Amino acid sequence: MLSPEDISQIAAELAEADRTHGVIPRITARYPEATVEDSYAIQGVWRDQQVAAGRTLVGRKIGLTSKAMQQATGISEPDYGVMFDDTVYRSGDEIPVDHFSNVRIEVELAFVLKTPLEGPDCTLEDALAAIDYAVPALEILNSHIELEGRTIVDTISDNAAYGAMVLGDVHKRPDEIDLRWVPGLLFKNGEIEETGVAAGVLNHPATGVAWLANKFHQHGSRLEAGEIILAGSFTRPMWVSRGDQVLCDYGPMGTIECHFI
């Protein structure tokens, strides 16, 4: 376990890397004893400082929701981070690539809650009942820690590598569409790069919402009405650079376009 001083120091390093769009050395290379609990403590210090500085929390992201990604990182459950209002883009927006580090795109669904959701025994059915609507989303990954040799401890500390999200225009209630079969066809500069289907996220994209509610209960908290929950990717990350035009086709849930400048 890390000391409170170490946790605060790492949180400060990550805040500075976020401000300068830089990258810091791996936490686990410098603190090999660091645990997952330490990484959430680091994220929590950083989050609270951002809120104190005036940023508004609008939701949560869930990551590592596929078996392949869990096996690659050596962890058996998803992870999570926070999302602020100044990280939300809309389809058609231009996105400054210099605002991020190690920029990649993932294909996801996001859910907006109409009622609070809390554990300890939250089920998929409970989550679906609490969801107002689903909306297609692209997540922009933003890694402030060197990628080579990175572990789950590094990623969670770095707000689960969340940078921003791009939301689509089509909203669907959970009873209007079979969310498991929402497709994702991801294009970069007119060429298809990745494909997937939403069931790749824990067999149902809202399963992670229930998981998160149960996880929050362990810390005496809950998910609140109005929060956006970014539910996890059903494609591999796609690298993007300045000048790239990105389009994702979600079939019955429309398309998202954005341009990196």
Tab-separated table of C-alpha atoms in Angstrom, residues 106-109 136-138 179-187 192-200 233-236 247-256:
chain	number	residue	atom	x	y	z
A	106	GLU	CA	-13.274	3.085	-28.928
A	107	VAL	CA	-16.863	2.231	-29.956
A	108	GLU	CA	-19.397	2.151	-27.124
A	109	LEU	CA	-22.927	2.784	-25.949
A	136	PRO	CA	-24.144	5.733	-29.269
A	137	ALA	CA	-20.783	7.096	-28.180
A	138	LEU	CA	-17.132	7.161	-29.129
A	179	LEU	CA	-29.223	-3.423	-27.225
A	180	ARG	CA	-27.143	-6.597	-27.464
A	181	TRP	CA	-27.295	-6.436	-31.268
A	182	VAL	CA	-26.359	-2.790	-31.810
A	183	PRO	CA	-23.486	-2.916	-34.336
A	184	GLY	CA	-20.420	-0.740	-34.657
A	185	LEU	CA	-18.600	-0.193	-37.958
A	186	LEU	CA	-15.651	2.117	-37.327
A	187	PHE	CA	-14.103	4.014	-40.260
A	192	ILE	CA	-13.190	0.448	-42.244
A	193	GLU	CA	-10.861	-0.321	-39.356
A	194	GLU	CA	-12.884	-2.138	-36.664
A	195	THR	CA	-16.235	-3.884	-36.275
A	196	GLY	CA	-18.118	-5.185	-33.269
A	197	VAL	CA	-21.484	-5.764	-31.648
A	198	ALA	CA	-22.615	-4.441	-28.264
A	199	ALA	CA	-23.109	-7.915	-26.760
A	200	GLY	CA	-19.308	-8.113	-26.668
A	233	SER	CA	-15.955	-0.739	-25.842
A	234	PHE	CA	-17.024	-3.476	-28.217
A	235	THR	CA	-14.115	-2.868	-30.596
A	236	ARG	CA	-10.354	-2.672	-30.177
A	247	LEU	CA	-17.116	7.842	-38.688
A	248	CYS	CA	-18.890	5.062	-36.824
A	249	ASP	CA	-22.083	3.426	-38.107
A	250	TYR	CA	-24.322	2.034	-35.363
A	251	GLY	CA	-27.035	0.729	-37.713
A	252	PRO	CA	-30.447	1.533	-36.191
A	253	MET	CA	-28.810	3.966	-33.768
A	254	GLY	CA	-27.368	6.199	-36.467
A	255	THR	CA	-23.830	7.409	-37.047
A	256	ILE	CA	-21.212	9.521	-35.299
